[in-house]
Amino acid sequence: MKLLDIKNLHAKIGDKPILRGINLTVNAGEVHAIMGPNGSGKSTLCQVLGGREGYEITEGTIEFEGKNLLDLSTEERAVAGLLLGFQHPVEIPGVKNIYLLKEALNAQRAAQGLDDMDTFAFMKLIRELVKTMDMDDAFLHRGVNAGFSGGEKKRNEILQMLLLQPKLALLDETDSGLDIDALKVVSDGINRLRGADRGIVLVTHYQRLLSYVEPDFVHILYKGQIIKSGDKSLALQLEAEGYQDFLEAAS
Amino acid sequence: MSEQQELEQLVQRDYKYGFVTDIEQEIIPPGLNEDVVRLISAKKNEPEFLLEWRLKAFRHWQTMAEPQWAHVHYPPIDYQALSYYAAPKSKEEIDANRPKSLDDVDPKLLEMYEKLGIPLHERAALAGVAVDAVFDSVSVTTTFREKLAEVGVIFCSFSEAVHSHPELIQKYLGTVVPAGDNYYAALNSAVFSDGSFVFIPKGVRCPMELSTYFRINAMNTGQFERTLIVAEEGAHVSYLEGCTAPQRDENQLHAAVVELVTLDDATIKYSTVQNWYPGDEEGRGGIYNFVTKRGDARGHRSKITWTQVEAGSAITWKYPSCILRGDDSVGEFYSVAVSNHFQQVDSGTKMIHLGKRTRSTIVSKSISAGRSQNSYRGLVHIAKSADDARNYTQCDALLIGDRNGAHTFPYIEVKNASAQIEHEATTSKISDDQIFYLKSRGISEENATNMIVNGFCKDVFNELPMEFAVEAQALLAVSLEGSVG
């Protein structure tokens, strides 16, 4: 079943074209990795899929479960089951994590026609998830990402993902800035989401995440286009040889 | 301030042009001189001491200049162009001009009530509908009064108290805010129209929040309101002024005075929700709110808490303060001041530590949106006599957009080396990144903004009586509507 279907996607900021004809299909049960040098358009692709303003889609289509994703607002995409994990999660002092987690979950439940989750059940669920992410309960009562280390912010992104159980998780450089231990915890978290009815897109610079979360497909993005796709061996090849050969072959 | 009365005025204004009559009200022609002051006093049939007090205030006011130090700008006020007295309307007169049902009320006003979550039966009262059919306010008032009288609590209009308890008025009036304290307080002292008087006798804990009563009962207080609250030894009272419902008034200048007195072991908690008309989106119109509020923690171990949510008025000039005179007395100030469009706020507090081991806490949160200017101005004064005094000040500013300003003017004067003073200040901004982050978690833009704003104000909302904390959140949401994105 097709979860995400991107056809000939072109997008620009101002006069500057960033995405120049992307084609990508993610089916349920698949994990895709998107790699590519800096400035190739990886983050732009994530932002466009997340519905960030400021990007103009000039051509192409994006379908999410057969619906036109571009018709949906950011929050509608979220409650429909698309989760964007941020490269640099923003700090929101004053808003407690627990409050955000609860609001987010209940927004999703409301969209599914369900009542708010009972507070007792919610607390039980969230405490278990906090434990699996190797975090402290005190974290729930701190401001969202406020004063968090880079590693804590990324764990928080994965925690939200595990709570919300998205159909499609789009993780933008979730592995950057993590030490080995944190990388392990984050990878375990991602693997827990893996399942026959879900899709995961990992945007990353490094092979090391992919040795923990083995992708089914690897794509190389360059100058706004996917110039090569392959299986997990492509990432290993890339790690060994660098981008240069691929880019030369492409140009 | 009596919102019902103000709203009656609003509603009546729409009717005014259709029903021109002479019976309306008895207004002294514009202008201010000693004769006007005498006339006000005579009309209210006041005792001699009060007239003398008014005249002294007036003479002093004439020697004073309007303060210019606040970070606000407005065209000069012509004090001789104002009218200083309007006779209270009789019930018959009011009823004649009332809307007959909610169907006759401006739908925009009703929409606002809806958004603020004001209970249905109160909406009618607030909108000035003849409420007898819906809600018998007179009988409720009577019930309240009886209940209060049982324990000896006096709660009545200021004018009434002048006649029923002149000795208490004479004993306490002007002892916290002297007649010549500042320009606006002096003006108020000379011409004040009416207000409220509360007296809690020794050892009595007021059996109810003095709020519901206030919300549904109109008192003809006018633009120069005067409130005096006295809590005797060991007494305790929580008082709520104002209401989240929008209040309009044709009087542009409002100069109220509030005086609080606590004797040994007494506590007064004074909460304000201010939502006077702030002017339109272009900054036209709106109320000038120049208020003097001060509490005198006169007794040992007494406590005064000011909590305010300031959302309205074109210009706010207001510094609810505490004089911590008694040893071990406590002063607290919790404030949320929100400004949007072209509103200007200059607000804060003064904590004057005189007694030993006195403690004060200041938590000020300002939220600026649109093109507004929002200033915190606070003084912490530790006198030589105040051994081991402590103050904690936290002053946070939240900016929405990039065309407004937040300013902080803290003054700290310490004359006793044993004092401990802490001051923390932060400035932050609601960014597009924060909003996008929350939206990407399924939360709507409106809720995202409210989450951030409420999180920012949480420390202050926690101090409000429960039902008003809920309304205050709604009020902030309405005040900031459309300011993000």
XYZ file of C-alpha atoms in Angstrom:
736
model
C 0.000 0.000 0.000
C 1.344 3.386 -0.980
C 1.752 5.736 1.982
C 3.635 8.537 0.338
C 3.808 9.187 -3.360
C 5.875 12.121 -4.587
C 5.830 12.833 -8.308
C 8.060 15.332 -10.108
C 8.141 17.683 -7.126
C 9.584 21.134 -7.761
C 9.848 23.728 -4.989
C 11.612 27.035 -4.566
C 12.282 29.682 -1.964
C 11.920 33.107 -3.513
C 13.536 32.772 -6.941
C 15.813 29.954 -5.900
C 14.749 26.478 -7.024
C 15.664 23.865 -4.400
C 13.735 20.756 -5.356
C 13.884 20.025 -9.052
C 11.842 16.978 -9.871
C 11.727 14.550 -6.989
C 10.081 11.178 -7.414
C 9.723 8.974 -4.377
C 7.287 6.298 -3.292
C 7.161 4.949 0.250
C 4.988 1.896 0.877
C 3.751 0.682 4.211
C 6.362 -1.479 5.925
C 9.326 0.218 4.251
C 12.240 2.175 5.647
C 13.881 4.624 3.279
C 17.083 6.535 3.820
C 17.779 9.753 1.975
C 21.398 10.808 1.875
C 23.192 13.567 0.080
C 25.707 16.346 0.479
C 24.871 19.608 2.243
C 22.596 21.853 0.256
C 21.142 19.058 -1.844
C 17.591 19.761 -0.634
C 17.102 17.132 2.088
C 15.809 19.510 4.745
C 13.715 21.411 2.226
C 12.007 18.165 1.257
C 11.199 17.528 4.936
C 9.877 21.052 5.463
C 7.745 20.910 2.328
C 6.275 17.590 3.424
C 5.636 19.060 6.875
C 3.797 22.039 5.374
C 6.181 24.807 6.336
C 5.304 28.171 4.845
C 7.787 30.020 2.676
C 8.269 27.334 0.035
C 6.531 27.568 -3.295
C 5.574 24.317 -4.970
C 5.897 25.033 -8.675
C 5.296 21.567 -10.115
C 4.451 18.044 -9.159
C 2.205 16.260 -6.689
C 2.432 14.722 -3.231
C -0.069 12.133 -2.152
C -0.399 10.763 1.352
C -2.560 7.643 1.498
C -4.024 8.667 -1.825
C -4.996 12.172 -0.681
C -3.426 15.383 -1.914
C -1.066 16.306 0.914
C -0.739 19.868 -0.315
C -4.410 20.472 0.450
C -3.757 19.825 4.142
C -2.449 22.274 6.732
C 0.503 21.332 8.901
C -1.700 20.293 11.799
C -4.011 18.303 9.511
C -1.027 16.413 8.147
C 0.091 15.671 11.693
C -3.232 14.277 12.857
C -3.535 12.307 9.605
C -0.412 10.411 10.678
C 2.570 12.254 9.212
C 5.198 13.101 11.791
C 8.153 15.346 11.134
C 11.143 14.830 13.413
C 13.192 17.992 13.497
C 16.895 18.399 12.893
C 16.936 21.279 15.367
C 13.905 20.991 17.683
C 12.978 24.472 18.881
C 12.884 25.412 22.582
C 9.503 26.454 24.008
C 10.085 27.544 27.600
C 6.999 27.676 29.821
C 5.131 24.940 27.955
C 5.658 21.694 29.811
C 6.560 18.591 27.828
C 3.765 16.656 29.432
C 1.281 19.274 28.278
C 2.530 19.214 24.704
C 2.490 15.407 24.636
C -1.047 15.298 25.937
C -2.346 17.999 23.608
C -0.711 16.362 20.620
C -2.130 12.953 21.441
C -5.589 14.331 22.085
C -5.530 16.382 18.883
C -4.847 13.145 17.020
C -7.574 11.298 18.919
C -10.047 14.102 18.226
C -9.313 13.773 14.510
C -10.107 10.074 14.798
C -13.353 10.853 16.597
C -12.058 9.595 19.936
C -12.398 11.268 23.328
C -9.391 12.642 25.184
C -7.312 9.923 26.742
C -7.978 9.424 30.420
C -5.259 11.197 32.414
C -4.421 8.109 34.422
C -3.976 5.968 31.320
C -1.992 8.711 29.666
C 0.422 9.033 32.569
C 0.963 5.287 32.628
C 1.667 5.202 28.905
C 4.000 8.168 28.912
C 5.996 6.952 31.916
C 6.667 3.655 30.155
C 7.815 5.454 27.026
C 10.064 7.762 29.027
C 11.689 4.695 30.533
C 12.293 3.041 27.176
C 13.958 6.234 25.957
C 16.274 6.065 28.970
C 15.028 9.440 30.216
C 14.069 10.758 33.628
C 10.438 11.470 34.644
C 11.479 14.978 35.647
C 11.864 15.692 31.956
C 8.081 15.647 31.565
C 7.754 18.719 33.727
C 10.440 20.748 32.040
C 9.677 23.217 29.264
C 9.618 21.724 25.767
C 13.280 21.293 24.778
C 14.156 24.185 27.103
C 17.760 23.871 28.127
C 17.944 20.332 26.685
C 21.221 18.998 25.357
C 21.322 18.040 21.687
C 20.894 14.389 22.642
C 17.921 15.081 24.914
C 16.154 17.010 22.165
C 16.482 14.102 19.766
C 15.279 11.610 22.350
C 12.306 13.858 22.879
C 11.519 13.750 19.159
C 11.554 9.963 19.227
C 9.476 9.896 22.395
C 6.807 12.005 20.672
C 6.955 9.678 17.699
C 6.437 6.604 19.853
C 3.504 8.246 21.587
C 1.824 9.406 18.395
C 2.562 6.219 16.403
C 2.559 7.983 13.012
C 1.843 6.110 9.814
C 4.791 7.885 8.263
C 7.723 9.228 10.255
C 9.991 11.659 8.486
C 13.131 12.040 10.566
C 15.433 14.870 9.571
C 18.993 14.163 10.722
C 17.789 12.679 13.956
C 21.219 11.103 14.389
C 23.218 14.319 14.223
C 24.799 15.415 17.479
C 24.261 12.069 19.226
C 26.907 10.132 21.107
C 27.043 6.365 20.662
C 24.801 5.572 23.628
C 22.151 8.059 22.598
C 22.341 6.856 19.005
C 21.601 3.364 20.253
C 18.577 4.527 22.259
C 17.235 6.614 19.381
C 17.766 3.767 16.916
C 15.985 1.329 19.183
C 13.110 3.771 19.345
C 12.902 4.002 15.574
C 13.052 0.223 15.244
C 10.158 -0.082 17.651
C 8.012 1.935 15.291
C 8.883 -0.283 12.354
C 5.965 -2.370 11.281
C 4.028 -3.682 8.342
C 1.595 -0.773 8.346
C 4.118 2.058 8.825
C 6.695 3.839 6.763
C 9.865 5.571 7.911
C 12.007 8.043 6.014
C 15.415 8.735 7.520
C 17.308 11.742 6.311
C 20.930 11.375 7.290
C 24.495 12.155 6.424
C 25.967 9.064 7.949
C 25.956 5.344 7.491
C 26.285 4.749 11.240
C 22.543 5.263 11.926
C 21.787 2.835 9.112
C 23.778 0.081 10.744
C 21.294 0.263 13.626
C 18.181 0.947 11.574
C 18.614 -1.032 8.386
C 16.881 0.661 5.476
C 15.108 -1.160 2.684
C 16.013 1.582 0.246
C 18.697 4.236 0.065
C 18.400 7.324 -2.144
C 21.024 9.887 -2.990
C 19.701 13.389 -3.312
C 21.771 15.913 -5.224
C 20.839 19.366 -6.462
C 17.204 18.749 -5.774
C 16.894 15.401 -7.529
C 17.275 11.773 -6.547
C 20.217 10.750 -8.676
C 20.537 7.173 -7.500
C 18.529 4.662 -5.538
C 19.554 1.281 -4.230
C 19.410 -1.032 -1.246
C 21.362 -0.699 1.975
C 24.597 -1.538 0.248
C 24.438 1.838 -1.480
C 24.924 3.545 1.857
C 27.944 1.388 2.620
C 29.400 2.087 -0.791
C 28.838 5.779 -0.238
C 30.520 5.619 3.153
C 33.563 3.922 1.625
C 33.925 6.014 -1.491
C 32.377 9.394 -0.684
C 29.892 11.337 -2.793
C 32.365 12.446 -5.394
C 32.151 9.412 -7.718
C 28.377 9.393 -7.655
C 28.143 13.068 -8.307
C 30.561 12.871 -11.190
C 28.688 9.952 -12.664
C 25.487 11.944 -12.306
C 26.745 15.096 -13.966
C -15.511 48.984 38.566
C -19.053 47.988 37.928
C -19.212 46.290 34.591
C -22.944 46.056 34.469
C -23.289 49.781 34.749
C -20.644 50.387 32.152
C -22.246 47.975 29.795
C -25.564 49.579 30.367
C -23.966 52.764 29.210
C -22.685 51.031 26.127
C -26.002 49.552 25.313
C -27.757 52.805 26.016
C -25.393 54.657 23.751
C -26.815 52.787 20.789
C -30.268 53.801 21.887
C -29.446 57.351 22.861
C -29.959 58.852 19.437
C -33.342 57.255 19.112
C -34.664 58.352 22.479
C -33.549 61.892 23.174
C -34.980 62.951 26.497
C -34.217 65.506 29.170
C -34.804 63.258 32.106
C -31.602 61.345 31.397
C -29.171 62.632 33.892
C -28.177 65.549 35.973
C -24.734 66.570 34.833
C -22.618 69.382 36.170
C -21.296 71.388 33.199
C -17.666 70.734 32.292
C -14.978 72.388 34.359
C -13.381 72.008 37.757
C -13.142 74.506 40.597
C -13.875 74.596 44.318
C -17.569 75.135 43.688
C -17.727 71.933 41.700
C -16.057 70.042 44.528
C -18.515 71.564 47.022
C -21.415 70.713 44.756
C -20.336 67.061 44.435
C -20.051 66.786 48.201
C -23.396 68.514 48.725
C -25.182 66.326 46.191
C -23.939 63.308 48.049
C -24.937 64.885 51.323
C -21.498 64.285 52.784
C -20.345 65.128 56.289
C -18.169 68.161 56.786
C -14.918 66.252 57.286
C -15.195 64.694 53.856
C -15.823 68.005 52.148
C -12.777 69.464 53.877
C -10.767 66.484 52.778
C -11.905 66.896 49.167
C -11.114 70.605 49.194
C -7.669 70.041 50.616
C -7.029 67.487 47.892
C -8.292 69.869 45.234
C -6.102 72.736 46.422
C -3.122 70.467 46.436
C -3.955 69.120 42.976
C -3.921 72.631 41.584
C -0.275 72.990 42.595
C 0.717 69.723 40.945
C 1.824 68.837 37.443
C 0.768 65.798 35.492
C 3.511 63.142 35.698
C 5.598 62.801 32.551
C 7.965 60.045 33.549
C 5.912 57.070 32.400
C 6.803 55.472 29.090
C 3.485 56.437 27.486
C 2.437 59.113 25.012
C -0.914 60.821 24.597
C -2.207 64.268 23.747
C -2.614 66.652 26.713
C -5.821 66.174 28.692
C -7.965 69.265 29.177
C -9.197 68.775 32.720
C -11.506 71.764 32.408
C -13.301 70.097 29.511
C -14.435 67.161 31.642
C -17.640 66.896 33.557
C -17.124 65.730 37.121
C -20.566 64.680 38.221
C -23.484 62.776 36.810
C -26.318 61.880 39.115
C -26.999 58.198 39.423
C -29.950 57.084 37.356
C -32.992 55.768 39.081
C -33.994 52.179 38.519
C -36.966 53.313 36.458
C -34.791 55.420 34.217
C -32.361 52.592 33.717
C -35.103 50.108 33.022
C -36.721 52.403 30.477
C -33.589 52.279 28.360
C -32.598 48.713 28.913
C -32.707 46.220 26.124
C -35.731 44.039 26.754
C -33.989 40.776 25.988
C -30.717 39.421 24.679
C -32.165 39.729 21.184
C -31.819 43.501 21.501
C -28.156 43.398 22.440
C -25.272 44.028 20.051
C -24.446 40.562 18.668
C -20.728 41.354 18.757
C -20.906 41.823 22.490
C -22.689 38.514 22.900
C -20.124 36.819 20.713
C -17.423 38.111 23.019
C -19.215 36.746 26.092
C -19.487 33.440 24.344
C -15.750 33.372 23.654
C -14.996 34.280 27.226
C -17.176 31.499 28.506
C -19.332 33.757 30.663
C -22.307 31.840 32.053
C -25.573 32.487 30.262
C -27.404 34.042 33.185
C -24.587 36.506 33.741
C -24.461 37.543 30.099
C -27.882 39.075 30.322
C -26.957 40.965 33.457
C -23.717 42.180 31.921
C -25.426 43.343 28.771
C -27.851 45.365 30.869
C -30.937 43.382 29.989
C -33.680 43.764 32.570
C -32.661 40.616 34.354
C -35.521 39.995 36.736
C -36.957 37.335 34.488
C -33.649 35.549 34.146
C -31.894 36.172 37.354
C -33.120 37.963 40.395
C -30.110 40.083 41.222
C -31.834 41.975 43.997
C -32.646 38.905 45.997
C -29.186 37.523 45.439
C -27.713 40.758 46.691
C -29.872 40.540 49.747
C -28.833 36.976 50.397
C -25.195 37.931 50.106
C -25.612 40.861 52.394
C -27.377 38.836 55.029
C -24.724 36.188 54.941
C -21.985 38.786 55.295
C -23.794 40.699 58.011
C -24.065 37.541 60.105
C -20.315 37.555 60.570
C -20.047 41.335 60.798
C -18.546 41.977 57.385
C -19.464 45.347 55.928
C -19.567 45.474 52.149
C -21.314 48.409 50.554
C -20.856 51.335 48.233
C -18.483 54.005 49.399
C -21.256 56.606 49.541
C -23.355 54.344 51.682
C -20.466 53.749 54.058
C -19.904 57.481 54.409
C -23.344 57.645 55.990
C -23.559 54.325 57.782
C -19.990 54.159 59.104
C -18.512 57.656 58.965
C -16.130 56.889 61.837
C -14.468 54.086 59.864
C -14.190 56.233 56.755
C -12.705 59.091 58.743
C -10.292 56.743 60.465
C -8.921 55.047 57.362
C -9.589 57.219 54.309
C -6.400 58.625 52.848
C -4.170 56.896 55.357
C -2.655 54.689 52.688
C -2.896 56.946 49.651
C -2.825 60.490 51.045
C -4.987 63.038 49.255
C -1.945 64.676 47.686
C -0.053 61.467 46.897
C 0.177 62.016 43.175
C -1.566 63.993 40.480
C -4.276 61.473 39.689
C -4.808 60.400 43.285
C -5.262 64.048 44.258
C -7.764 64.539 41.461
C -9.620 61.427 42.549
C -9.642 62.577 46.173
C -11.222 65.860 45.171
C -13.940 64.562 42.881
C -14.359 60.815 43.481
C -17.828 59.663 42.584
C -18.264 56.381 44.386
C -16.714 52.987 44.894
C -16.664 50.199 47.410
C -16.056 49.834 51.089
C -15.162 46.562 52.774
C -14.580 46.041 56.467
C -13.690 42.664 57.932
C -13.782 42.742 61.719
C -11.250 41.155 64.014
C -10.805 37.409 63.624
C -13.310 37.026 60.798
C -12.610 35.084 57.706
C -14.875 36.463 54.984
C -17.161 33.535 54.099
C -17.078 34.155 50.358
C -14.943 35.653 47.647
C -16.211 39.176 47.255
C -16.488 38.741 43.545
C -19.691 37.150 42.311
C -21.601 39.846 44.095
C -19.561 42.431 42.340
C -19.955 40.958 38.932
C -23.696 40.964 38.865
C -24.465 44.141 40.720
C -24.241 47.574 39.272
C -22.971 50.365 41.384
C -22.744 53.820 40.010
C -19.062 54.336 40.407
C -18.196 56.476 37.405
C -14.757 57.410 36.291
C -13.272 58.413 39.647
C -13.730 55.319 41.718
C -12.597 54.955 45.306
C -12.179 51.659 47.141
C -11.217 51.124 50.747
C -10.721 47.702 52.301
C -9.849 47.248 55.954
C -9.023 43.885 57.509
C -8.757 43.982 61.275
C -6.568 41.706 63.390
C -6.577 38.150 62.073
C -9.199 38.908 59.405
C -9.064 37.459 55.942
C -10.657 38.520 52.666
C -10.325 37.828 48.966
C -11.676 40.532 46.706
C -12.040 40.496 42.976
C -12.446 43.615 40.945
C -13.531 43.839 37.361
C -14.441 41.159 34.955
C -13.276 39.687 31.725
C -16.252 40.992 29.792
C -15.289 43.938 27.616
C -16.167 47.239 29.168
C -16.764 50.409 27.259
C -17.219 53.825 28.665
C -17.548 57.262 27.180
C -15.294 58.666 29.863
C -11.840 58.463 28.423
C -10.038 59.251 31.666
C -10.285 56.883 34.592
C -8.399 57.698 37.769
C -9.279 55.250 40.511
C -7.783 54.910 43.964
C -7.707 51.724 46.008
C -6.530 51.622 49.626
C -5.991 48.437 51.596
C -5.214 48.198 55.300
C -4.264 45.011 57.136
C -3.796 44.945 60.892
C -1.902 42.207 62.789
C -2.172 38.754 61.181
C -4.698 39.940 58.606
C -4.691 39.013 54.929
C -6.109 40.781 51.915
C -5.955 39.221 48.510
C -6.969 41.667 45.820
C -7.392 40.351 42.299
C -8.105 42.480 39.272
C -9.131 41.607 35.782
C -9.102 44.756 33.715
C -10.604 44.812 30.263
C -11.548 48.388 29.519
C -11.992 49.345 25.903
C -8.451 49.468 24.446
C -9.198 51.546 21.364
C -9.560 50.191 17.861
C -6.934 48.481 15.740
C -5.647 51.830 14.528
C -5.226 53.119 18.070
C -8.250 55.425 18.013
C -10.123 55.879 21.237
C -9.745 53.754 24.319
C -9.616 54.385 28.034
C -6.783 56.116 29.863
C -6.484 54.115 33.067
C -4.434 56.059 35.623
C -4.832 54.155 38.841
C -3.296 54.381 42.292
C -3.503 51.181 44.292
C -1.690 50.685 47.522
C -1.869 48.405 50.511
C -0.567 49.155 53.960
C 0.465 45.995 55.794
C 0.210 47.910 58.981
C 0.092 45.013 61.391
C 2.676 42.413 62.225
C 2.528 39.196 60.216
C -0.059 40.651 57.888
C -0.164 39.951 54.195
C -1.285 41.749 51.064
C -1.412 40.094 47.666
C -2.122 41.939 44.441
C -2.923 39.821 41.429
C -3.769 41.557 38.195
C -4.574 40.635 34.647
C -4.425 43.787 32.584
C -5.773 43.370 29.084
C -7.689 46.517 28.258
C -7.288 50.315 28.183
C -5.434 52.400 25.624
C -3.036 53.574 28.314
C -2.389 51.909 31.647
C -0.515 53.697 34.422
C -0.754 51.508 37.454
C 1.527 50.335 40.257
C -0.294 48.345 42.956
C 2.069 48.635 45.897
C 2.652 47.379 49.409
C 3.952 49.243 52.405
C 5.339 46.496 54.614
C 5.163 48.320 57.896
C 4.461 45.510 60.341
C 7.262 43.129 61.286
C 7.133 39.839 59.353
C 4.575 41.246 56.959
C 4.388 39.958 53.411
C 3.680 41.704 50.120
C 3.049 39.972 46.826
C 2.467 41.243 43.330
C 1.539 38.928 40.483
C 0.829 40.567 37.179
C 0.032 39.709 33.595
C -0.126 42.739 31.340
C -1.034 42.103 27.743
C -0.952 44.794 25.089
C -1.944 44.623 21.449
C -2.369 47.059 18.551
C -1.475 50.531 19.865
C -1.961 49.973 23.586
C 0.553 51.429 26.015
C 1.191 49.898 29.409
C 3.399 51.274 32.152
C 2.754 49.093 35.163
C 4.529 47.455 38.042
C 4.687 47.726 41.780
C 6.407 49.271 44.762
C 7.438 47.171 47.733
C 8.378 49.423 50.631
C 10.006 47.382 53.373
C 9.872 49.133 56.752
C 9.311 46.287 59.235
C 11.764 43.611 60.255
C 11.856 40.331 58.354
C 9.408 41.637 55.788
C 9.200 39.655 52.587
C 8.020 40.562 49.134
C 7.562 38.682 45.885
C 7.103 40.273 42.494
C 6.208 38.218 39.448
C 5.511 40.325 36.396
C 4.710 38.935 32.971
C 4.209 41.227 30.028
C 3.005 40.181 26.612
C 3.358 42.666 23.780
C 1.778 42.238 20.375
C 0.906 44.538 17.488
C 2.539 47.934 17.840
C 2.071 48.187 21.562
C 4.539 49.343 24.200
C 4.678 47.471 27.486
C 6.819 48.602 30.410
C 7.460 47.119 33.807
C 8.382 49.730 36.401
C 9.070 48.544 39.911
C 10.635 49.789 43.094
C 11.991 47.669 45.910
C 12.861 49.851 48.859
C 14.485 48.404 51.968
C 14.443 50.993 54.744
C 17.101 51.240 57.446
C 14.631 49.780 59.959
C 13.922 46.670 57.868
C 16.359 44.111 59.236
C 16.570 40.817 57.346
C 14.130 41.838 54.635
C 13.858 39.753 51.503
C 12.648 40.416 48.010
C 12.391 38.215 44.988
C 11.573 39.790 41.656
C 10.934 38.002 38.406
C 10.188 40.049 35.382
C 9.509 38.352 32.075
C 8.554 39.824 28.740
C 7.093 37.939 25.807
C 7.047 39.547 22.378
C 4.722 38.587 19.561
C 5.760 40.156 16.268
C 8.504 42.696 15.734
C 6.855 46.080 15.872
C 6.273 46.337 19.620
C 8.425 47.052 22.626
C 8.939 45.626 26.093
C 10.800 47.692 28.650
C 11.922 47.080 32.200
C 12.646 49.821 34.726
C 13.607 48.210 38.031
C 14.588 50.465 40.925
C 16.215 48.944 43.982
C 17.027 51.036 47.063
C 18.641 49.256 49.974
C 19.400 51.093 53.213
C 19.972 48.008 55.334
C 22.836 45.646 54.599
C 21.031 42.571 55.927
C 18.606 42.615 52.984
C 18.479 39.840 50.429
C 17.334 40.918 47.000
C 16.992 38.772 43.929
C 16.056 40.040 40.520
C 15.560 37.902 37.449
C 14.466 39.145 34.069
C 13.948 37.484 30.715
C 12.740 38.543 27.310
C 11.525 36.031 24.790
C 9.622 35.982 21.560
C 7.023 33.663 20.099
C 8.787 32.559 16.949
C 7.465 31.060 13.726
C 9.624 28.040 14.524
C 7.790 27.452 17.808
C 4.399 27.739 16.162
C 5.415 25.445 13.309
C 6.797 22.917 15.785
C 3.525 22.760 17.702
C 1.467 22.653 14.515
C 3.560 19.766 13.255
C 2.381 17.912 16.363
C -1.230 18.401 15.353
C -1.960 21.482 17.438
C -3.803 24.352 15.740
C -2.118 27.710 15.397
C -4.552 29.330 17.801
C -4.004 26.650 20.420
C -0.269 26.768 19.871
C -0.205 30.482 20.641
C -2.425 29.988 23.663
C -0.220 27.204 24.959
C 2.834 29.419 24.799
C 1.085 32.441 26.288
C -0.566 30.453 29.072
C 2.660 28.659 29.855
C 4.297 32.045 30.137
C 1.596 33.376 32.479
C 1.106 30.210 34.514
C 2.810 31.532 37.668
C 0.345 34.405 37.810
C -2.797 32.501 36.794
C -2.087 30.092 39.631
C -2.690 32.998 42.014
C -6.124 33.868 40.631
C -9.328 32.422 42.053
C -10.071 29.291 40.048
C -12.962 30.448 37.885
C -11.168 33.637 36.967
C -8.010 31.817 36.020
C -10.054 30.027 33.385
C -11.645 33.247 32.195
C -8.310 35.030 32.203
C -6.904 32.442 29.821
C -9.829 32.982 27.492
C -9.409 36.732 27.799
C -5.771 36.550 26.744
C -6.698 34.409 23.784
C -9.319 36.940 22.677
C -7.008 39.920 23.280
C -4.261 38.380 21.193
C -6.527 37.029 18.472
C -4.915 37.362 15.070
C -1.659 38.744 16.446
C 0.390 35.747 15.341
C 0.956 34.817 11.716
